[in-house]
GROMACS .gro file of C-alpha atoms in nm:
model
  423
    1UNK     CA    1  17.918  -1.148   9.980
    2UNK     CA    2  17.598  -1.350   9.986
    3UNK     CA    3  17.462  -1.425  10.331
    4UNK     CA    4  17.487  -1.788  10.432
    5UNK     CA    5  17.133  -1.781  10.574
    6UNK     CA    6  17.004  -1.651  10.240
    7UNK     CA    7  17.182  -1.934  10.058
    8UNK     CA    8  17.038  -2.193  10.300
    9UNK     CA    9  16.684  -2.057  10.264
   10UNK     CA   10  16.694  -1.990   9.887
   11UNK     CA   11  16.940  -2.239   9.742
   12UNK     CA   12  16.757  -2.304   9.414
   13UNK     CA   13  16.672  -1.935   9.359
   14UNK     CA   14  17.035  -1.834   9.413
   15UNK     CA   15  17.157  -2.099   9.168
   16UNK     CA   16  16.903  -1.980   8.907
   17UNK     CA   17  16.995  -1.615   8.961
   18UNK     CA   18  17.368  -1.683   8.924
   19UNK     CA   19  17.284  -1.875   8.606
   20UNK     CA   20  17.212  -1.532   8.452
   21UNK     CA   21  17.586  -1.473   8.484
   22UNK     CA   22  17.647  -1.795   8.290
   23UNK     CA   23  17.773  -1.958   8.609
   24UNK     CA   24  17.688  -2.311   8.718
   25UNK     CA   25  17.695  -2.229   9.088
   26UNK     CA   26  17.543  -2.556   9.212
   27UNK     CA   27  17.874  -2.737   9.290
   28UNK     CA   28  18.009  -2.439   9.483
   29UNK     CA   29  17.678  -2.380   9.661
   30UNK     CA   30  17.668  -2.744   9.768
   31UNK     CA   31  18.024  -2.719   9.904
   32UNK     CA   32  17.929  -2.402  10.092
   33UNK     CA   33  17.623  -2.564  10.248
   34UNK     CA   34  17.809  -2.883  10.343
   35UNK     CA   35  18.091  -2.686  10.502
   36UNK     CA   36  17.839  -2.467  10.683
   37UNK     CA   37  17.657  -2.777  10.812
   38UNK     CA   38  17.984  -2.921  10.943
   39UNK     CA   39  18.075  -2.587  11.096
   40UNK     CA   40  17.744  -2.560  11.277
   41UNK     CA   41  17.776  -2.919  11.402
   42UNK     CA   42  18.124  -2.839  11.535
   43UNK     CA   43  17.986  -2.528  11.704
   44UNK     CA   44  17.712  -2.731  11.870
   45UNK     CA   45  17.964  -2.988  11.989
   46UNK     CA   46  18.192  -2.713  12.121
   47UNK     CA   47  17.903  -2.549  12.307
   48UNK     CA   48  17.813  -2.883  12.464
   49UNK     CA   49  18.173  -2.956  12.567
   50UNK     CA   50  18.213  -2.611  12.721
   51UNK     CA   51  17.883  -2.649  12.906
   52UNK     CA   52  17.986  -2.991  13.038
   53UNK     CA   53  18.326  -2.856  13.141
   54UNK     CA   54  18.164  -2.565  13.324
   55UNK     CA   55  17.921  -2.797  13.501
   56UNK     CA   56  18.202  -3.027  13.619
   57UNK     CA   57  18.410  -2.732  13.738
   58UNK     CA   58  18.124  -2.626  13.965
   59UNK     CA   59  18.094  -2.981  14.097
   60UNK     CA   60  18.469  -2.989  14.172
   61UNK     CA   61  18.434  -2.672  14.379
   62UNK     CA   62  18.154  -2.825  14.583
   63UNK     CA   63  18.351  -3.150  14.638
   64UNK     CA   64  18.657  -2.961  14.763
   65UNK     CA   65  18.442  -2.761  15.005
   66UNK     CA   66  18.289  -3.082  15.146
   67UNK     CA   67  18.627  -3.249  15.190
   68UNK     CA   68  18.592  -3.495  14.901
   69UNK     CA   69  18.930  -3.420  14.743
   70UNK     CA   70  18.976  -3.763  14.582
   71UNK     CA   71  18.649  -3.734  14.392
   72UNK     CA   72  18.735  -3.375  14.297
   73UNK     CA   73  19.074  -3.477  14.162
   74UNK     CA   74  18.913  -3.754  13.959
   75UNK     CA   75  18.677  -3.505  13.799
   76UNK     CA   76  18.966  -3.271  13.725
   77UNK     CA   77  19.105  -3.535  13.491
   78UNK     CA   78  18.776  -3.521  13.299
   79UNK     CA   79  18.792  -3.142  13.270
   80UNK     CA   80  19.147  -3.167  13.136
   81UNK     CA   81  19.024  -3.400  12.861
   82UNK     CA   82  18.731  -3.171  12.788
   83UNK     CA   83  18.961  -2.868  12.766
   84UNK     CA   84  19.180  -3.052  12.518
   85UNK     CA   85  18.873  -3.148  12.315
   86UNK     CA   86  18.739  -2.792  12.324
   87UNK     CA   87  19.076  -2.660  12.206
   88UNK     CA   88  19.073  -2.897  11.908
   89UNK     CA   89  18.709  -2.815  11.831
   90UNK     CA   90  18.789  -2.440  11.841
   91UNK     CA   91  19.074  -2.489  11.597
   92UNK     CA   92  18.853  -2.698  11.367
   93UNK     CA   93  18.579  -2.437  11.392
   94UNK     CA   94  18.814  -2.150  11.302
   95UNK     CA   95  18.952  -2.349  11.009
   96UNK     CA   96  18.601  -2.429  10.883
   97UNK     CA   97  18.503  -2.062  10.918
   98UNK     CA   98  18.804  -1.951  10.711
   99UNK     CA   99  18.732  -2.213  10.444
  100UNK     CA  100  18.368  -2.107  10.433
  101UNK     CA  101  18.469  -1.740  10.399
  102UNK     CA  102  18.703  -1.829  10.111
  103UNK     CA  103  18.423  -2.012   9.930
  104UNK     CA  104  18.174  -1.731   9.984
  105UNK     CA  105  18.425  -1.481   9.842
  106UNK     CA  106  18.414  -1.682   9.517
  107UNK     CA  107  18.040  -1.633   9.473
  108UNK     CA  108  17.936  -1.311   9.293
  109UNK     CA  109  17.622  -1.123   9.385
  110UNK     CA  110  17.289  -1.263   9.273
  111UNK     CA  111  17.147  -1.043   8.993
  112UNK     CA  112  16.824  -0.850   9.043
  113UNK     CA  113  16.512  -1.004   8.889
  114UNK     CA  114  16.512  -0.739   8.613
  115UNK     CA  115  16.857  -0.846   8.489
  116UNK     CA  116  16.846  -1.054   8.171
  117UNK     CA  117  17.074  -1.347   8.100
  118UNK     CA  118  17.347  -1.267   7.851
  119UNK     CA  119  17.702  -1.352   7.752
  120UNK     CA  120  17.867  -1.014   7.697
  121UNK     CA  121  17.814  -0.641   7.646
  122UNK     CA  122  17.645  -0.726   7.317
  123UNK     CA  123  17.348  -0.856   7.517
  124UNK     CA  124  17.298  -0.541   7.727
  125UNK     CA  125  16.960  -0.369   7.694
  126UNK     CA  126  16.933  -0.008   7.580
  127UNK     CA  127  16.657   0.142   7.793
  128UNK     CA  128  16.695   0.514   7.721
  129UNK     CA  129  16.870   0.757   7.487
  130UNK     CA  130  16.875   1.133   7.456
  131UNK     CA  131  17.046   1.405   7.253
  132UNK     CA  132  17.119   1.447   6.887
  133UNK     CA  133  17.448   1.327   6.744
  134UNK     CA  134  17.611   1.631   6.579
  135UNK     CA  135  17.703   1.609   6.213
  136UNK     CA  136  18.074   1.671   6.179
  137UNK     CA  137  18.268   1.784   5.876
  138UNK     CA  138  18.459   1.522   5.679
  139UNK     CA  139  18.785   1.659   5.815
  140UNK     CA  140  18.676   1.600   6.177
  141UNK     CA  141  18.933   1.430   6.398
  142UNK     CA  142  18.929   1.180   6.684
  143UNK     CA  143  19.018   1.326   7.022
  144UNK     CA  144  19.378   1.200   7.029
  145UNK     CA  145  19.451   1.393   6.708
  146UNK     CA  146  19.267   1.699   6.840
  147UNK     CA  147  19.474   1.677   7.158
  148UNK     CA  148  19.792   1.690   6.953
  149UNK     CA  149  19.667   1.960   6.718
  150UNK     CA  150  19.582   2.199   7.001
  151UNK     CA  151  19.860   2.079   7.235
  152UNK     CA  152  19.626   2.005   7.526
  153UNK     CA  153  19.711   1.640   7.604
  154UNK     CA  154  20.052   1.480   7.550
  155UNK     CA  155  20.028   1.102   7.535
  156UNK     CA  156  20.390   1.052   7.431
  157UNK     CA  157  20.520   1.257   7.723
  158UNK     CA  158  20.314   1.037   7.955
  159UNK     CA  159  20.482   0.730   7.805
  160UNK     CA  160  20.822   0.885   7.874
  161UNK     CA  161  20.738   0.962   8.238
  162UNK     CA  162  20.543   0.649   8.332
  163UNK     CA  163  20.426   0.441   8.035
  164UNK     CA  164  20.126   0.403   7.808
  165UNK     CA  165  19.797   0.497   7.969
  166UNK     CA  166  19.932   0.790   8.175
  167UNK     CA  167  19.856   1.108   7.975
  168UNK     CA  168  19.987   1.455   8.055
  169UNK     CA  169  19.722   1.731   8.037
  170UNK     CA  170  19.852   2.072   7.933
  171UNK     CA  171  19.727   2.431   7.921
  172UNK     CA  172  19.358   2.451   7.837
  173UNK     CA  173  19.339   2.073   7.849
  174UNK     CA  174  19.443   2.074   8.215
  175UNK     CA  175  19.206   2.362   8.291
  176UNK     CA  176  18.916   2.183   8.122
  177UNK     CA  177  18.996   1.871   8.327
  178UNK     CA  178  18.994   2.076   8.650
  179UNK     CA  179  18.671   2.248   8.542
  180UNK     CA  180  18.496   1.916   8.491
  181UNK     CA  181  18.599   1.794   8.836
  182UNK     CA  182  18.472   2.113   9.003
  183UNK     CA  183  18.150   2.108   8.801
  184UNK     CA  184  18.073   1.745   8.886
  185UNK     CA  185  18.141   1.803   9.256
  186UNK     CA  186  17.921   2.112   9.258
  187UNK     CA  187  17.635   1.926   9.089
  188UNK     CA  188  17.664   1.643   9.341
  189UNK     CA  189  17.677   1.866   9.648
  190UNK     CA  190  17.381   2.067   9.517
  191UNK     CA  191  17.194   1.736   9.502
  192UNK     CA  192  17.263   1.675   9.872
  193UNK     CA  193  17.583   1.469   9.861
  194UNK     CA  194  17.849   1.556  10.120
  195UNK     CA  195  18.189   1.613   9.962
  196UNK     CA  196  18.470   1.409  10.111
  197UNK     CA  197  18.841   1.362  10.042
  198UNK     CA  198  18.977   1.015  10.103
  199UNK     CA  199  19.312   0.829  10.080
  200UNK     CA  200  19.420   0.710   9.737
  201UNK     CA  201  19.563   0.389   9.881
  202UNK     CA  202  19.376   0.127  10.082
  203UNK     CA  203  19.466  -0.177  10.287
  204UNK     CA  204  19.368  -0.534  10.209
  205UNK     CA  205  19.064  -0.528  10.440
  206UNK     CA  206  18.922  -0.236  10.242
  207UNK     CA  207  18.975  -0.422   9.914
  208UNK     CA  208  18.786  -0.722  10.050
  209UNK     CA  209  18.520  -0.498  10.203
  210UNK     CA  210  18.392  -0.364   9.871
  211UNK     CA  211  18.468  -0.676   9.668
  212UNK     CA  212  18.769  -0.573   9.460
  213UNK     CA  213  18.960  -0.850   9.638
  214UNK     CA  214  19.003  -1.125   9.559
  215UNK     CA  215  18.807  -1.085   9.233
  216UNK     CA  216  19.003  -0.793   9.080
  217UNK     CA  217  19.340  -0.846   9.247
  218UNK     CA  218  19.523  -0.870   8.914
  219UNK     CA  219  19.375  -0.538   8.799
  220UNK     CA  220  19.492  -0.339   9.104
  221UNK     CA  221  19.832  -0.182   9.156
  222UNK     CA  222  19.981  -0.340   9.469
  223UNK     CA  223  20.241  -0.155   9.677
  224UNK     CA  224  20.398  -0.472   9.812
  225UNK     CA  225  20.641  -0.312  10.057
  226UNK     CA  226  20.351  -0.166  10.255
  227UNK     CA  227  20.080  -0.412  10.145
  228UNK     CA  228  19.861  -0.130  10.018
  229UNK     CA  229  19.661  -0.100   9.696
  230UNK     CA  230  19.616   0.204   9.472
  231UNK     CA  231  19.244   0.263   9.447
  232UNK     CA  232  19.062   0.168   9.124
  233UNK     CA  233  18.774   0.398   9.224
  234UNK     CA  234  18.672   0.626   9.511
  235UNK     CA  235  18.399   0.372   9.588
  236UNK     CA  236  18.655   0.165   9.780
  237UNK     CA  237  18.777   0.416  10.042
  238UNK     CA  238  18.444   0.600  10.070
  239UNK     CA  239  18.235   0.287  10.128
  240UNK     CA  240  18.493   0.148  10.370
  241UNK     CA  241  18.428   0.444  10.598
  242UNK     CA  242  18.137   0.229  10.715
  243UNK     CA  243  18.326  -0.097  10.769
  244UNK     CA  244  18.230  -0.246  11.109
  245UNK     CA  245  17.982   0.036  11.170
  246UNK     CA  246  17.626   0.019  11.301
  247UNK     CA  247  17.433   0.325  11.181
  248UNK     CA  248  17.103   0.452  11.308
  249UNK     CA  249  16.797   0.397  11.092
  250UNK     CA  250  16.736   0.772  11.117
  251UNK     CA  251  17.073   0.835  10.948
  252UNK     CA  252  16.944   0.715  10.609
  253UNK     CA  253  17.009   0.816  10.342
  254UNK     CA  254  17.386   0.853  10.385
  255UNK     CA  255  17.528   1.024  10.076
  256UNK     CA  256  17.887   1.111   9.985
  257UNK     CA  257  18.068   1.241   9.681
  258UNK     CA  258  18.441   1.253   9.623
  259UNK     CA  259  18.701   1.319   9.357
  260UNK     CA  260  19.004   1.090   9.327
  261UNK     CA  261  19.249   0.976   9.067
  262UNK     CA  262  19.187   0.609   8.985
  263UNK     CA  263  19.446   0.346   8.902
  264UNK     CA  264  19.382   0.029   8.702
  265UNK     CA  265  19.634  -0.203   8.547
  266UNK     CA  266  19.394  -0.298   8.265
  267UNK     CA  267  19.613  -0.598   8.191
  268UNK     CA  268  19.576  -0.725   7.835
  269UNK     CA  269  19.428  -0.401   7.700
  270UNK     CA  270  19.541  -0.330   7.347
  271UNK     CA  271  19.411  -0.236   7.001
  272UNK     CA  272  19.242   0.065   6.846
  273UNK     CA  273  18.963   0.074   7.106
  274UNK     CA  274  19.211   0.176   7.378
  275UNK     CA  275  19.365   0.468   7.187
  276UNK     CA  276  19.388   0.811   7.344
  277UNK     CA  277  19.159   0.855   7.644
  278UNK     CA  278  18.950   0.547   7.571
  279UNK     CA  279  19.125   0.335   7.834
  280UNK     CA  280  19.387   0.453   8.081
  281UNK     CA  281  19.589   0.322   8.375
  282UNK     CA  282  19.539   0.650   8.563
  283UNK     CA  283  19.234   0.869   8.527
  284UNK     CA  284  19.019   1.112   8.725
  285UNK     CA  285  18.669   1.035   8.845
  286UNK     CA  286  18.407   1.191   9.067
  287UNK     CA  287  18.202   0.930   9.252
  288UNK     CA  288  17.872   0.926   9.440
  289UNK     CA  289  17.815   0.668   9.715
  290UNK     CA  290  17.497   0.596   9.910
  291UNK     CA  291  17.414   0.384  10.214
  292UNK     CA  292  17.042   0.315  10.218
  293UNK     CA  293  16.765   0.135  10.402
  294UNK     CA  294  16.691  -0.187  10.208
  295UNK     CA  295  16.334  -0.076  10.132
  296UNK     CA  296  16.455   0.251   9.977
  297UNK     CA  297  16.762   0.147   9.779
  298UNK     CA  298  16.597   0.096   9.440
  299UNK     CA  299  16.423   0.433   9.461
  300UNK     CA  300  16.767   0.574   9.541
  301UNK     CA  301  16.913   0.396   9.237
  302UNK     CA  302  16.649   0.555   9.014
  303UNK     CA  303  16.736   0.893   9.164
  304UNK     CA  304  17.106   0.843   9.090
  305UNK     CA  305  17.025   0.760   8.729
  306UNK     CA  306  16.818   1.079   8.696
  307UNK     CA  307  17.099   1.279   8.855
  308UNK     CA  308  17.355   1.161   8.598
  309UNK     CA  309  17.102   1.225   8.320
  310UNK     CA  310  17.070   1.588   8.428
  311UNK     CA  311  17.448   1.638   8.419
  312UNK     CA  312  17.470   1.501   8.064
  313UNK     CA  313  17.177   1.717   7.958
  314UNK     CA  314  17.361   2.025   8.081
  315UNK     CA  315  17.675   1.916   7.896
  316UNK     CA  316  17.455   1.861   7.589
  317UNK     CA  317  17.622   1.532   7.502
  318UNK     CA  318  17.429   1.258   7.320
  319UNK     CA  319  17.406   0.956   7.549
  320UNK     CA  320  17.225   0.631   7.611
  321UNK     CA  321  17.158   0.411   7.914
  322UNK     CA  322  17.206   0.034   7.918
  323UNK     CA  323  17.082  -0.217   8.172
  324UNK     CA  324  17.365  -0.467   8.197
  325UNK     CA  325  17.294  -0.832   8.131
  326UNK     CA  326  17.413  -1.104   8.366
  327UNK     CA  327  17.724  -1.178   8.164
  328UNK     CA  328  17.844  -0.816   8.178
  329UNK     CA  329  17.737  -0.740   8.534
  330UNK     CA  330  18.013  -0.655   8.781
  331UNK     CA  331  18.103  -0.919   9.041
  332UNK     CA  332  17.951  -0.731   9.334
  333UNK     CA  333  17.649  -0.565   9.168
  334UNK     CA  334  17.287  -0.679   9.175
  335UNK     CA  335  17.181  -0.426   8.909
  336UNK     CA  336  17.386  -0.181   8.703
  337UNK     CA  337  17.295   0.091   8.455
  338UNK     CA  338  17.576   0.203   8.224
  339UNK     CA  339  17.578   0.547   8.066
  340UNK     CA  340  17.751   0.581   7.730
  341UNK     CA  341  17.829   0.899   7.540
  342UNK     CA  342  17.849   0.895   7.164
  343UNK     CA  343  18.192   0.967   7.022
  344UNK     CA  344  18.112   1.122   6.688
  345UNK     CA  345  18.461   1.115   6.542
  346UNK     CA  346  18.510   0.751   6.644
  347UNK     CA  347  18.152   0.659   6.551
  348UNK     CA  348  18.109   0.451   6.867
  349UNK     CA  349  17.964   0.461   7.216
  350UNK     CA  350  18.198   0.515   7.512
  351UNK     CA  351  18.106   0.415   7.867
  352UNK     CA  352  18.127   0.713   8.104
  353UNK     CA  353  17.934   0.598   8.411
  354UNK     CA  354  17.813   0.289   8.592
  355UNK     CA  355  17.541   0.329   8.854
  356UNK     CA  356  17.489   0.019   9.069
  357UNK     CA  357  17.297  -0.124   9.361
  358UNK     CA  358  17.491  -0.388   9.555
  359UNK     CA  359  17.204  -0.458   9.796
  360UNK     CA  360  17.356  -0.633  10.103
  361UNK     CA  361  17.654  -0.787   9.919
  362UNK     CA  362  17.913  -0.527  10.021
  363UNK     CA  363  17.745  -0.458  10.355
  364UNK     CA  364  17.780  -0.824  10.451
  365UNK     CA  365  18.155  -0.810  10.384
  366UNK     CA  366  18.184  -0.475  10.559
  367UNK     CA  367  17.958  -0.571  10.852
  368UNK     CA  368  17.771  -0.247  10.778
  369UNK     CA  369  17.449  -0.266  10.975
  370UNK     CA  370  17.167  -0.058  11.116
  371UNK     CA  371  16.927  -0.109  11.405
  372UNK     CA  372  16.570  -0.162  11.288
  373UNK     CA  373  16.255  -0.052  11.472
  374UNK     CA  374  16.281  -0.363  11.692
  375UNK     CA  375  16.639  -0.290  11.789
  376UNK     CA  376  16.777  -0.576  11.580
  377UNK     CA  377  17.085  -0.537  11.361
  378UNK     CA  378  17.015  -0.558  10.987
  379UNK     CA  379  17.243  -0.522  10.685
  380UNK     CA  380  17.219  -0.192  10.497
  381UNK     CA  381  17.224  -0.155  10.118
  382UNK     CA  382  17.513   0.019   9.939
  383UNK     CA  383  17.509   0.195   9.601
  384UNK     CA  384  17.758   0.390   9.396
  385UNK     CA  385  17.793   0.562   9.063
  386UNK     CA  386  18.035   0.755   8.847
  387UNK     CA  387  17.933   1.117   8.837
  388UNK     CA  388  18.135   1.121   8.621
  389UNK     CA  389  18.447   0.948   8.488
  390UNK     CA  390  18.644   1.220   8.314
  391UNK     CA  391  18.850   1.068   8.027
  392UNK     CA  392  18.566   0.965   7.800
  393UNK     CA  393  18.354   1.267   7.892
  394UNK     CA  394  18.649   1.481   7.786
  395UNK     CA  395  18.689   1.274   7.468
  396UNK     CA  396  18.319   1.325   7.390
  397UNK     CA  397  18.346   1.701   7.442
  398UNK     CA  398  18.656   1.735   7.224
  399UNK     CA  399  18.504   1.533   6.940
  400UNK     CA  400  18.141   1.647   6.951
  401UNK     CA  401  18.219   2.015   7.007
  402UNK     CA  402  18.493   2.048   6.744
  403UNK     CA  403  18.450   2.311   6.473
  404UNK     CA  404  18.667   2.444   6.190
  405UNK     CA  405  18.776   2.726   6.424
  406UNK     CA  406  18.851   2.515   6.730
  407UNK     CA  407  18.677   2.324   7.007
  408UNK     CA  408  18.384   2.496   7.174
  409UNK     CA  409  18.344   2.461   7.548
  410UNK     CA  410  17.999   2.346   7.671
  411UNK     CA  411  17.817   2.654   7.798
  412UNK     CA  412  17.778   2.517   8.151
  413UNK     CA  413  18.157   2.476   8.182
  414UNK     CA  414  18.259   2.822   8.061
  415UNK     CA  415  18.241   2.982   8.409
  416UNK     CA  416  18.463   2.701   8.542
  417UNK     CA  417  18.713   2.719   8.254
  418UNK     CA  418  18.738   3.093   8.208
  419UNK     CA  419  18.736   3.047   7.828
  420UNK     CA  420  18.482   2.934   7.571
  421UNK     CA  421  18.705   2.794   7.297
  422UNK     CA  422  19.017   2.581   7.255
  423UNK     CA  423  19.193   2.714   6.946
   0.00000   0.00000   0.00000
């Protein structure tokens, strides 16, 4: 979340920045600042009461030692009143702190200066594109029809077992899925990321730590009996490794990669654009997560973008990169670049990766800090990116690599698959 000191010092700038998200943040900011002012006043009063109570207690001890019991007993009545007042002030202070926290949770991150104002994905900026879109035969099929033709993904069986959005991968389809996961992990570890396996469920504190709660509560599967949440992305458990942690400045950069299944309710999703693998309730994804020194995080973001570019070049998929506008920017992100692969058979772009810098927004929730050269605790910066999300990458491969004889396997994946054609 945004730091209260930052809001106090940069009120107008924060309001203008959040305006890029089409949010009039002024009323909420004013409530935050008023509540913070009252909270600080209550803290000052509590400090004064405790100091006065401590001073009187010392005086009482001296009076008893000098035989002035009556005066000591009289002062004890004052300390009793002060203790009662301090108790009430502590309760008021805790209540104000909780209310302030609730308000701060409602404020999204302030967009980076390079983010443009916009209303929706239509206002995102294309900043890069690469690769030629293959020319397919007239009889070319979308991936859901190819999946049925070659019996590699069974969407109907998934409906029987769980419901729509839970596909069953079969035969070469399952092997291709496994190959992609292994390939992505290998590329990430070769780039210096440490592979890690994490739980697929998280507690409420973890959800709040990375910002999925309370913002995305309705999109997460909640195991109510145990008060746990199925993860929507590996970002949540991996980043929460550093909740309440103070790292050494010499530890930077901290880099992790992990594969997990991801679970999203995607409530309200319907229509042709969600057919097949386009949007699922359960899907596989390989994630990269970084914890960085604030002065190095944007260089790290550029490096993450180049890393994903290199993977897509090896897969030889046509893709483009978008810088998200304020209206399409995720709640916790300061700057996000989306990668989209072109689905030739569907004649549309499909998002396959988001690479984001959250600056101190998540770190403030997580209390993720480092000691600077002066020994003072400072908030770190966190970043993450899909490297990559599998469903739409797989859809792009099936559609763009289809031929009259079958579906070719990208050359870089053949050693992982053990075959070069789905036929």
